[in-house]
Each structure stands twice: as structure tokens, then as C-alpha cells.
Coordinates of C-alpha atoms in Angstrom, one line a residue:
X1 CA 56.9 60.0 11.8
X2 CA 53.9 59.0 13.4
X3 CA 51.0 61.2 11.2
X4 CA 48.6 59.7 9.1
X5 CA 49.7 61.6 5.7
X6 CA 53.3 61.5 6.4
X7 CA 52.7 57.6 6.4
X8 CA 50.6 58.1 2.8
X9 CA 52.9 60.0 1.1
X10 CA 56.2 57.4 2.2
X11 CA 53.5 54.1 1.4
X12 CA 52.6 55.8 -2.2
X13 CA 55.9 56.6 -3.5
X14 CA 57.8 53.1 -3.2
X15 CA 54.1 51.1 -3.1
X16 CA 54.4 50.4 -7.1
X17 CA 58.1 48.9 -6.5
X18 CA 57.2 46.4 -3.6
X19 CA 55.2 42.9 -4.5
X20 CA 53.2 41.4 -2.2
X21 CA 55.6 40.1 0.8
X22 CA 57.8 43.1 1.1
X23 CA 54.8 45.4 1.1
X24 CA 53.6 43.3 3.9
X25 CA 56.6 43.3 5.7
X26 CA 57.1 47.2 4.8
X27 CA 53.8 48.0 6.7
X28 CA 54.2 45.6 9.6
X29 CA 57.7 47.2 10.4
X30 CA 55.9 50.5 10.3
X31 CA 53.3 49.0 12.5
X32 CA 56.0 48.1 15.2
X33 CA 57.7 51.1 14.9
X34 CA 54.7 52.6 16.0
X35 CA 54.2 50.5 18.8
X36 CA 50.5 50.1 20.3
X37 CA 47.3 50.6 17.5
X38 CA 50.2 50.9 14.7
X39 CA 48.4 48.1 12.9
X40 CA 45.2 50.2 13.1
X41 CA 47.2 53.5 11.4
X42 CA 49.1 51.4 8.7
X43 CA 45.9 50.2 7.7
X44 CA 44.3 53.4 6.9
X45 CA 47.8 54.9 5.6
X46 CA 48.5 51.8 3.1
X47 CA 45.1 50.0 2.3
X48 CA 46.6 46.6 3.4
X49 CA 44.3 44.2 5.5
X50 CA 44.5 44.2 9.3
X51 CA 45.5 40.3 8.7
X52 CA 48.3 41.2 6.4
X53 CA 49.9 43.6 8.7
X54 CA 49.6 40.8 11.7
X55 CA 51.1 38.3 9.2
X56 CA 54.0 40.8 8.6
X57 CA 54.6 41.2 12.5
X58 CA 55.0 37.9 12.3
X59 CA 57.3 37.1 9.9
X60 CA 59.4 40.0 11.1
X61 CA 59.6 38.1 14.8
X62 CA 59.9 34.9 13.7
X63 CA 62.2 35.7 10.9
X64 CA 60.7 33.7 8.4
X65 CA 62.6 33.9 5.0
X66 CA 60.9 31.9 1.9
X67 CA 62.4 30.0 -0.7
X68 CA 64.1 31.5 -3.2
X69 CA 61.9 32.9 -5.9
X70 CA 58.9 32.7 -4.0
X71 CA 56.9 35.3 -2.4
X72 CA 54.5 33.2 -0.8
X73 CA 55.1 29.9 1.2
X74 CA 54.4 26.4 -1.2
X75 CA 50.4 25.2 -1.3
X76 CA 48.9 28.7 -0.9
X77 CA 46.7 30.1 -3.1
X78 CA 43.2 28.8 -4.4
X79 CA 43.8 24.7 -5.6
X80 CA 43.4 24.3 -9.6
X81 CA 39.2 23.5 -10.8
X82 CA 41.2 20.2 -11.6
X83 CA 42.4 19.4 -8.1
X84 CA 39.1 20.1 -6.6
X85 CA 36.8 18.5 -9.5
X86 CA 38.5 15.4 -10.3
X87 CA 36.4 14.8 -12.4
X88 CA 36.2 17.4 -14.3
X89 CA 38.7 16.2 -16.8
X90 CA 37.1 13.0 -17.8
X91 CA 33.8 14.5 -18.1
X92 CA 34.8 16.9 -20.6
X93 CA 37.1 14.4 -22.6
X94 CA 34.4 12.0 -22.7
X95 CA 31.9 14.9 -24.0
X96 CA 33.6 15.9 -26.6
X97 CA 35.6 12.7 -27.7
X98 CA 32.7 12.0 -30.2
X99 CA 33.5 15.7 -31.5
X100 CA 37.1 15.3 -32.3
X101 CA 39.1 14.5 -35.5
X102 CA 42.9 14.2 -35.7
X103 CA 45.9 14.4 -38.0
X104 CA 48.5 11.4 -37.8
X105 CA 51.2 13.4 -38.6
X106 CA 50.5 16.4 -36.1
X107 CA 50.1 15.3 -32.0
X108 CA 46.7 17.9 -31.7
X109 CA 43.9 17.2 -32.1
X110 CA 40.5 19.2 -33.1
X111 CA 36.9 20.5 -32.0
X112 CA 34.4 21.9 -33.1
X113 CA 32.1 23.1 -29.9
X114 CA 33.4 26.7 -28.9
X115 CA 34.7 26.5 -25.5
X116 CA 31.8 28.5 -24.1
X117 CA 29.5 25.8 -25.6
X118 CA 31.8 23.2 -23.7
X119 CA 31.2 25.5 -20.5
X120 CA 27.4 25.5 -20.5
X121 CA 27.3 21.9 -21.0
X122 CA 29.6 21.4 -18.5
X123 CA 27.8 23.6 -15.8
X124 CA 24.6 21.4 -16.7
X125 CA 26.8 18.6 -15.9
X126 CA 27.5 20.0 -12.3
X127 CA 30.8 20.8 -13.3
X128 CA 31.1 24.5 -13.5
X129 CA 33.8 26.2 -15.0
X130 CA 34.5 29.3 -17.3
X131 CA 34.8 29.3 -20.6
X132 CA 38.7 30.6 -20.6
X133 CA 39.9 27.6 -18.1
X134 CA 38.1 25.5 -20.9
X135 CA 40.0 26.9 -23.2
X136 CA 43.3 26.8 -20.8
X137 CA 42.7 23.0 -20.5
X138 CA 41.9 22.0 -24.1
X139 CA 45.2 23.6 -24.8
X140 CA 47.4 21.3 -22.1
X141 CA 45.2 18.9 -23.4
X142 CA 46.8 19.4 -27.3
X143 CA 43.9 20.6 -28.8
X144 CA 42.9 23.4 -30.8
X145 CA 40.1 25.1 -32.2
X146 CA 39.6 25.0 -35.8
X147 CA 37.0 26.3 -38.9
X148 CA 34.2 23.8 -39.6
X149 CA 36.2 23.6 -43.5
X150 CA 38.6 21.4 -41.8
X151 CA 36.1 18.6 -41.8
X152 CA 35.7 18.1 -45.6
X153 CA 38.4 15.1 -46.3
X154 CA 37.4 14.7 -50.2
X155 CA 33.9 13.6 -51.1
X156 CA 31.6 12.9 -48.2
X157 CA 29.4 9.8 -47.7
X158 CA 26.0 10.5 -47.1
X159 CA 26.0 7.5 -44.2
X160 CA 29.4 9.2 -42.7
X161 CA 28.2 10.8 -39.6
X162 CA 25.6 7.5 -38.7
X163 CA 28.8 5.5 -39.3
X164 CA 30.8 7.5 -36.6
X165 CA 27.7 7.1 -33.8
X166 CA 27.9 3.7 -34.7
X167 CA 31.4 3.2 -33.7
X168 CA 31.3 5.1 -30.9
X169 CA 28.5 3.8 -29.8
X170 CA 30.2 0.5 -30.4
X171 CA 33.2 1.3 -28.6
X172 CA 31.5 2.4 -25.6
X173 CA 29.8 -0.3 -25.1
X174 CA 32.5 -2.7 -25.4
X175 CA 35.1 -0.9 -23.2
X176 CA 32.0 -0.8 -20.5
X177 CA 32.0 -4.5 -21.1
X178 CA 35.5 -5.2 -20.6
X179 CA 36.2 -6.0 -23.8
X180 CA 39.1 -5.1 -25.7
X181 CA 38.6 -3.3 -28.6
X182 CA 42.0 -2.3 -31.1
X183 CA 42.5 0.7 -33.5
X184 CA 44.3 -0.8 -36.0
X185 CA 46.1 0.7 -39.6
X186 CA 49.3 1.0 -41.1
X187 CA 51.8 4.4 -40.7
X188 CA 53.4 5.2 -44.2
X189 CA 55.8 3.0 -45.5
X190 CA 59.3 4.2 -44.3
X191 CA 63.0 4.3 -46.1
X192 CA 65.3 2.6 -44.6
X193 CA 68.7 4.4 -44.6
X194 CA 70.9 7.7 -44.0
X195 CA 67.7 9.2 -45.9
X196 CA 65.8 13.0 -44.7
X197 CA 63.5 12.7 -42.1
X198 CA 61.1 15.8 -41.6
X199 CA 61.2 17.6 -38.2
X200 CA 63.8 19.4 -36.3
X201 CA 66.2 18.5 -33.3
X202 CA 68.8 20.2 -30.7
X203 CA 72.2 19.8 -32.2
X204 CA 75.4 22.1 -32.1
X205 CA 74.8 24.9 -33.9
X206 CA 75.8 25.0 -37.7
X207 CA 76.3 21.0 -37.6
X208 CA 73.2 19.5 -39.4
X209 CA 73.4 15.7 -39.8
X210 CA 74.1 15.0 -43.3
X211 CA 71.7 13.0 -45.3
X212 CA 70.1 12.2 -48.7
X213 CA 66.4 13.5 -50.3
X214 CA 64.2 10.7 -51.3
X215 CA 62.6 12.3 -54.0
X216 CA 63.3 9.2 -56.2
X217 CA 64.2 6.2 -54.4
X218 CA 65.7 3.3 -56.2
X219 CA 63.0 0.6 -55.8
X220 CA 66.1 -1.6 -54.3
X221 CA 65.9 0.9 -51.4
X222 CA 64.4 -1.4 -48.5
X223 CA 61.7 0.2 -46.7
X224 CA 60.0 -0.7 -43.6
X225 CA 56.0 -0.9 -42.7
X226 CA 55.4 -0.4 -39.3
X227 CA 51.2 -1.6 -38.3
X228 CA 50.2 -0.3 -35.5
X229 CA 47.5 -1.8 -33.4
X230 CA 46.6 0.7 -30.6
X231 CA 44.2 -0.7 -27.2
X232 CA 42.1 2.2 -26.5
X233 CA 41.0 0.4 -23.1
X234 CA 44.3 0.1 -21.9
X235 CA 46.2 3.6 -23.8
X236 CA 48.8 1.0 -25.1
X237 CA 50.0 0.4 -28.6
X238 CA 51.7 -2.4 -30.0
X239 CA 53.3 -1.9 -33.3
X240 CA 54.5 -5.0 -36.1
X241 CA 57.4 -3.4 -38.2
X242 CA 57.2 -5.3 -41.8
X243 CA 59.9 -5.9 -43.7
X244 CA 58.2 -6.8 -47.0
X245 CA 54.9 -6.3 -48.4
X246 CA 51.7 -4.2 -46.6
X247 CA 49.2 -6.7 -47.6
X248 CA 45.8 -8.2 -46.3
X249 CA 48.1 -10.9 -44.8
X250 CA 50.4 -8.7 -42.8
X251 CA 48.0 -6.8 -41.3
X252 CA 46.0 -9.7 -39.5
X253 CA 49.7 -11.4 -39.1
X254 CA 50.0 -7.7 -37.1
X255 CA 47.0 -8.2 -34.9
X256 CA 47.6 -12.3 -34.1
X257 CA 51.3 -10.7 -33.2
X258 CA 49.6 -8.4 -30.3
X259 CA 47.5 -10.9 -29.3
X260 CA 50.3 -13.5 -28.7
X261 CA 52.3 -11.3 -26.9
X262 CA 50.2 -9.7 -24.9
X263 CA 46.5 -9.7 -26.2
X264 CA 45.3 -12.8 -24.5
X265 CA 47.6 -12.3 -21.1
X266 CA 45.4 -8.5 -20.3
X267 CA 42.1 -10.3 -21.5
X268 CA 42.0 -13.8 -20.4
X269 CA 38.9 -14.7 -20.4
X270 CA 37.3 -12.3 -23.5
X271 CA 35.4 -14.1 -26.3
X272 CA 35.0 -11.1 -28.3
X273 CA 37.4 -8.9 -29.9
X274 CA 36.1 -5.3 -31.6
X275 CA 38.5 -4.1 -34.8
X276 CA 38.1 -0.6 -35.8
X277 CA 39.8 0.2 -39.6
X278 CA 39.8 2.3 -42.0
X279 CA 37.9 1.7 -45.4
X280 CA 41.5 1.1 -47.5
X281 CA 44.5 -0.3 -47.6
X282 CA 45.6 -3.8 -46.4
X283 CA 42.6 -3.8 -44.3
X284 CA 39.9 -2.4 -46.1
X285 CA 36.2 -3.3 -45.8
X286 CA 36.7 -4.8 -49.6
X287 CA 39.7 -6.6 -49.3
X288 CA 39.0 -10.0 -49.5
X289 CA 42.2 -11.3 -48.4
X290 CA 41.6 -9.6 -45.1
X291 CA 38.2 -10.8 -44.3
X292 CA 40.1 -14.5 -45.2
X293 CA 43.2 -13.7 -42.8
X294 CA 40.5 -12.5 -40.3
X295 CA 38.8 -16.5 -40.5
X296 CA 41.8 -17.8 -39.8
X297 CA 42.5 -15.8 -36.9
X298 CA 38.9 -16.3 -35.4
X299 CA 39.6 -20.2 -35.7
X300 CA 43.0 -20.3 -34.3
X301 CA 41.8 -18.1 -31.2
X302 CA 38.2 -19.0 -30.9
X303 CA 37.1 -15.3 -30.6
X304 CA 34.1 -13.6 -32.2
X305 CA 35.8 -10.7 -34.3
X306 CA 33.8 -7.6 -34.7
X307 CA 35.2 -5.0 -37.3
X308 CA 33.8 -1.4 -37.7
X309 CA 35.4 0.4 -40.7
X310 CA 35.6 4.0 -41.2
X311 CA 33.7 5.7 -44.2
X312 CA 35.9 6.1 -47.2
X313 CA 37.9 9.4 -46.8
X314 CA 38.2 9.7 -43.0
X315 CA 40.8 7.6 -41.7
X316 CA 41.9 10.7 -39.7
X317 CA 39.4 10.0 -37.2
X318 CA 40.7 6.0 -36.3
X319 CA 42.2 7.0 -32.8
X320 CA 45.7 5.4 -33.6
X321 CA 46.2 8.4 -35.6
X322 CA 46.4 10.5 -33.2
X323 CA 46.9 8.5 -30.2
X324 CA 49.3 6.6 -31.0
X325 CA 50.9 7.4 -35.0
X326 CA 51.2 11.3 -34.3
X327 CA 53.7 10.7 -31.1
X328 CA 55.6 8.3 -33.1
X329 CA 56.6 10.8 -36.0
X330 CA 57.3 13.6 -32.8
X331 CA 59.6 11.4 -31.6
X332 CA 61.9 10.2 -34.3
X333 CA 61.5 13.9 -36.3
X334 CA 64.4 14.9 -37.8
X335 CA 66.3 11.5 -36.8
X336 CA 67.4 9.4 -40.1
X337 CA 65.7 6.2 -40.0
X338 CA 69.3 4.2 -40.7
X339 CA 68.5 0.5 -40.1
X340 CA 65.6 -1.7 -38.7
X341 CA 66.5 -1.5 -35.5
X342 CA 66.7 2.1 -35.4
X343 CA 63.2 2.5 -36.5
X344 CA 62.0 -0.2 -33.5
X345 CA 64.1 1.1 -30.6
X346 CA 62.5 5.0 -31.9
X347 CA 59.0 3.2 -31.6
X348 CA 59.7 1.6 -28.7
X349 CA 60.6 4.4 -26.8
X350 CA 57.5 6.2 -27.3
X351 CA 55.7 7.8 -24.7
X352 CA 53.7 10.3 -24.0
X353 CA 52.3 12.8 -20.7
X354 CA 49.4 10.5 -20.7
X355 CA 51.5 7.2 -19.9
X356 CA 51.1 5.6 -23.5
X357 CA 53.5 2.9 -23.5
X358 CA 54.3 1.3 -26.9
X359 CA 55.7 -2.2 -27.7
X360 CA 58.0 -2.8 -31.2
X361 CA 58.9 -5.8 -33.2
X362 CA 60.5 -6.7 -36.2
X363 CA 58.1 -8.8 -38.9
X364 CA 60.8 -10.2 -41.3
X365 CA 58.3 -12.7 -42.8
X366 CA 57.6 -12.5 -46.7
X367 CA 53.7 -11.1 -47.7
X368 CA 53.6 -11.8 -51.3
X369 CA 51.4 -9.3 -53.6
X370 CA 48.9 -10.4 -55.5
X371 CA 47.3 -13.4 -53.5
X372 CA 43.5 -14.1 -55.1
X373 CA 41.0 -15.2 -52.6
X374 CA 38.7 -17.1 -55.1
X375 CA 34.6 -16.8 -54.8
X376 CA 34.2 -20.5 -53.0
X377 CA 36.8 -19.1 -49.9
X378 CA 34.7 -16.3 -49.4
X379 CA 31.5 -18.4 -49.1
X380 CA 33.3 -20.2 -46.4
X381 CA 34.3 -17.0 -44.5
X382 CA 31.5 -17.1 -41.4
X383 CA 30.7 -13.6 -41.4
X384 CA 27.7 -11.8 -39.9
X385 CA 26.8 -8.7 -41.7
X386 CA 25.3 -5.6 -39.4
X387 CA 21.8 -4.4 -40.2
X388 CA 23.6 -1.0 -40.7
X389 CA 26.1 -1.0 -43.5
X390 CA 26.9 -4.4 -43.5
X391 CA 29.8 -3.6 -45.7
X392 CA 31.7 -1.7 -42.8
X393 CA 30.2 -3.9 -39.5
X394 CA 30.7 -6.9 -39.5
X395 CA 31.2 -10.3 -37.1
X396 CA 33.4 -12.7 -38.1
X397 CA 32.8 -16.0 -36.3
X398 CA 35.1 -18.6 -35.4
X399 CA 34.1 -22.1 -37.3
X400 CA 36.6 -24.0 -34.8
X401 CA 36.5 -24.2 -30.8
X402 CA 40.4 -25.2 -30.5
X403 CA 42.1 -22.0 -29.5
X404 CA 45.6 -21.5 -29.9

């Protein structure tokens, strides 16, 4: 067979079974067969590349077999837009990190910007890309697009969106400093025994571990309050697991615990620590006992304390949620919280694509309720109120220079 058509008609009627290697090798072995300017007639006959056919001859001399379920040899191909931008990565989280807003019980997280917005800013950033990879990389990145509704968390303060610049302004001016700054807040409070735990796990089938509902725990049922305090500099979290009340007191108790253990050996040499909170609970900008514990802290350490507290309402957006909270509740889903222990070594263990690393202890100090902080302590709290909403920023001074 040695005619152009006979060589057409044998190419077109197994050519839709073949991938790309054995059509390759299909047409070189023609191409031999053929002997001199057989590379020439296969190519008209088959549509292959000159190249390709050569390659085949080659691989049919040298009898080169690939691994197993491959068809072409490891590296080829075009590199991913990540391996040849570096860069490209960070410049997009860092454009739209003031866009995003997460849950603390779910590991995504949201945005806003379409993903052909995120392109064209990216191209202006000499990063180009198409919109699709975009998309491709925000979802390996966990997050997902969403309706604007998903931003309305209750009533909204007027000052709400000012109040997130400012933090992130904040924020990224402190991490370019070198300073530390902390996410800090309090996961829900947690029953402690052979109680559900929401989420599913790989067991044998039709074996389901057996536990109770907590619809209506018995107020003797011990429960456990894990703080978390999460260092955005560092993508490290560090998490006090209470035993007894969630109060003003525990929470600062929290943050002097991460800065014993490991707080002061990363930043040495810092004189300035930046706190950012939410607007309730144990440390809430109108919590007096915090502001108090906060004084104490400042003395004993010698640090300047700034705190930036989220508008009332959006405590989604503090970055332990969903950096830190979220992976926790992943990871013990579905797993009864039995004992104390169980609920540290499931914290500890934590971990996520990113390297997070997380570090868990047990708190079984006593927080009593209902500790008044009288008008003349407050007057001797040395706090500095920001210009803008002096309510949520504020500096809190050390009055002492011994640090502890």
C-alpha cells in the first residue's frame, strides 16, 4: 500500500480510536514501511506534523515505552500561569483580601468582584490571565462567588465599610512594620461528652457512632470554651480552651497565654501589639472588664496595645473565622467531643494546605461572672481613643516599664 488515498481511507477509519502517542507511532510505522519520503506521504495522508512523525520514528527505534497511564513523557506540556508568574497568586489574594467575608462554620470564603473584573485588574497589574483560570484558582483557593444579599448580617452601621478600611489599613501597615498583629474571638461554647457533633465521617457502613442530642442540656453538663487567637503575620493560631466562664477576664488571660508561650519568643523586640475583635462578647468594645484586663496586660508586658473592633453585626469578617475557626469545626466534624483532651488534641492537630499550624492548651482556671469594674478603675485605664470611632480604636498604654 503505498497510494496516497489507500493511506486516507486506513488513517480515517481507526483515527477516532487512537490518542495522541499511538497515532504518532501509527504514522511513523507507516512512514518506515514506506522507506525514503514516507514521512512526507504520511503527512499529507494523516494531517500529523512532520515533527510528530520524526518523533514516532524515534520512539519506534529507540523503543521508548512511557509510564504507565501516561501518553506523554513527565514535564511536557505548557507550565501552569502559577509556575511561570509567581506572583500571580499573592497579587490577587492581596487584591481582593479587602473584598472577602467569611463564615466560621464553613472553610470558604466569599467575593464579590466577578472573576472577569479580577482579570482586568490583574492584566493592569502586569499579570495577565483569563477570566476562567481566575475562576479555576479562586476555586483551589476555597472561594466562591456569591449574590451581593449575602452581605446584609442584621442592621448595618452607617460607619461599617470606613471601619473595615480602617482595619485593613491598620493591618497592613503593621504587618509591613513587623509587628504582630492577633485576630482574636471566642468559637462557640462546646459540650463536653458522648454528645452529636454536626458533620460526617468514613466509618463502616451501617455502624454510626452512637451518641446523644443536646437539645436540652443539663446545666451540670461541663462545657468547654476554646479562644482562639490567630497571628495573621505568621498563619499560626494559638487557641486557650476554658474550662469555666467566657468572660472579659478569660479572654485577655487567652492573649497573655500566647504571648508567654510563644508571643514574645517570634517578636522579641516589638513594643506594639495590634488586637483586632469583634464588637461583643468577652471582648467587646463596651466591656469594661476587658479594657481593665487589657491594662493589666500592657503593664505586665510593657507593650502599647492597639485594638480595632469590628462594627456590631459583622464578626464574620475577623480573619480567625475563617482562617483559623472554620478548619477547626472541618476537622473534628462528626467526632463526639468526649473529654477535654479530646477537644485539645482535635485542635491541635489542625492544619490546613496553606501550612496553618495551631497550638492547644487547657485553661482550667476559675472566671467568675459578674465582676464590676467601678467608674474610678476606668479613669485609671490609660487609653488613647482614635480620632475615628474612638469607641472601636483604641491604644492602651502601659503605665509601668517592668516587663514580665
Amino acid at each position: 500500500m503505498n497510494t496516497l488515498p489507500e493511506l486516507r481511507r486506513k488513517f480515517r477509519s481507526v483515527w477516532p480510536l487512537l490518542d495522541e502517542r499511538t497515532r504518532r507511532i501509527m504514522a511513523a510505522n507507516e512512514a518506515v514501511s514506506l522507506g525514503f519520503g514516507g514521512i512526507s506521504v504520511v503527512h499529507r495522508a494523516c494531517g500529523l506534523s512532520r515533527r510528530a512523525i520524526a518523533k514516532g520514528v524515534r520512539e519506534i527505534q529507540e523503543g521508548i515505552v512511557p509510564s504507565e497511564g501516561r501518553i506523554r513523557c513527565p514535564g511536557a506540556g505548557r507550565k501552569s500561569i502559577t509556575v511561570s508568574d509567581p506572583r500571580l497568586l499573592d497579587a490577587l489574594e492581596e487584591m481582593i483580601d479587602g473584598q472577602t467575608r467569611g463564615d466560621p462554620q464553613s472553610p470558604l470564603r466569599w467575593i464579590c468582584k466577578s472573576t472577569r473584573a479580577i482579570a482586568r485588574q490583574l492584566g493592569r497589574n502586569k499579570h495577565p490571565v483569563s477570566h476562567a483560570k481566575v475562576a479555576q484558582i479562586l476555586h483551589d483557593l476555597n472561594y466562591s462567588l456569591q449574590s451581593n444579599r449575602k452581605t446584609e448580617e442584621g442592621t448595618d452601621h452607617p460607619d461599617r465599610d470606613a471601619q473595615f478600611r480602617h482595619i485593613n489599613a491598620a493591618v497592613k501597615r503593621r504587618l509591613a512594620q513587623g509587628i504582630p498583629v492577633i485576630s482574636v474571638d471566642t468559637k462557640k461554647k462546646e459540650l463536653i461528652g458522648n454528645y452529636n457533633n454536626a458533620g460526617q465521617q468514613w466509618l463502616p457502613a451501617k455502624q454510626p457512632k452512637k451518641v446523644q442530642g443536646h437539645d436540652f442540656p443539663s446545666p451540670e453538663v461541663p462545657r468547654a470554651y476554646p479562644y482562639g487567637i490567630y497571628d495573621l503575620g505568621r498563619n499560626a493560631g494559638f487557641v486557650n480552651v476554658g474550662t469555666d466562664h467566657d468572660t472579659g477576664e478569660f479572654a485577655v488571660a487567652s492573649i497573655r497565654g500566647w504571648w508567654h508561650f510563644e508571643g514574645r519568643r517570634l517578636y522579641p523586640d516589638t513594643a506594639t501589639l495590634l488586637i483586632t475583635a469583634d464588637g461583643g462578647g468577652s471582648n467587646g468594645s463596651r466591656l469594661r472588664l476587658w479594657k481593665l484586663e487589657l491594662q493589666k496586660f500592657a503593664d505586665q508586658t510593657g507593650m502599647c496595645l492597639s485594638v480595632c473592633h469590628f462594627p456590631p453585626g459583622t464578626s464574620k469578617w475577623n480573619k480567625i473565622e475563617h482562617r483559623l475557626f472554620s478548619f477547626i469545626t472541618s476537622n473534628w466534624r462528626g467526632e463526639p467531643l468526649r473529654d477535654y483532651e479530646t477537644i485539645v488534641n482535635l485542635i491541635a492537630r489542625t492544619t490546613t494546605a496553606k501550612g496553618l499550624k495551631v497550638t492547644c492548651r487547657l485553661d482550667r482556671r476559675k472566671y467568675p461572672t459578674g465582676r464590676k469594674v467601678s467608674d474610678e478603675e476606668m479613669k485609671r485605664i490609660n487609653v488613647e481613643r482614635n480620632k475615628f470611632h474612638g469607641d472601636w480604636n483604641y491604644v492602651i498604654r502601659p503605665k509601668a516599664t517592668e516587663r514580665s
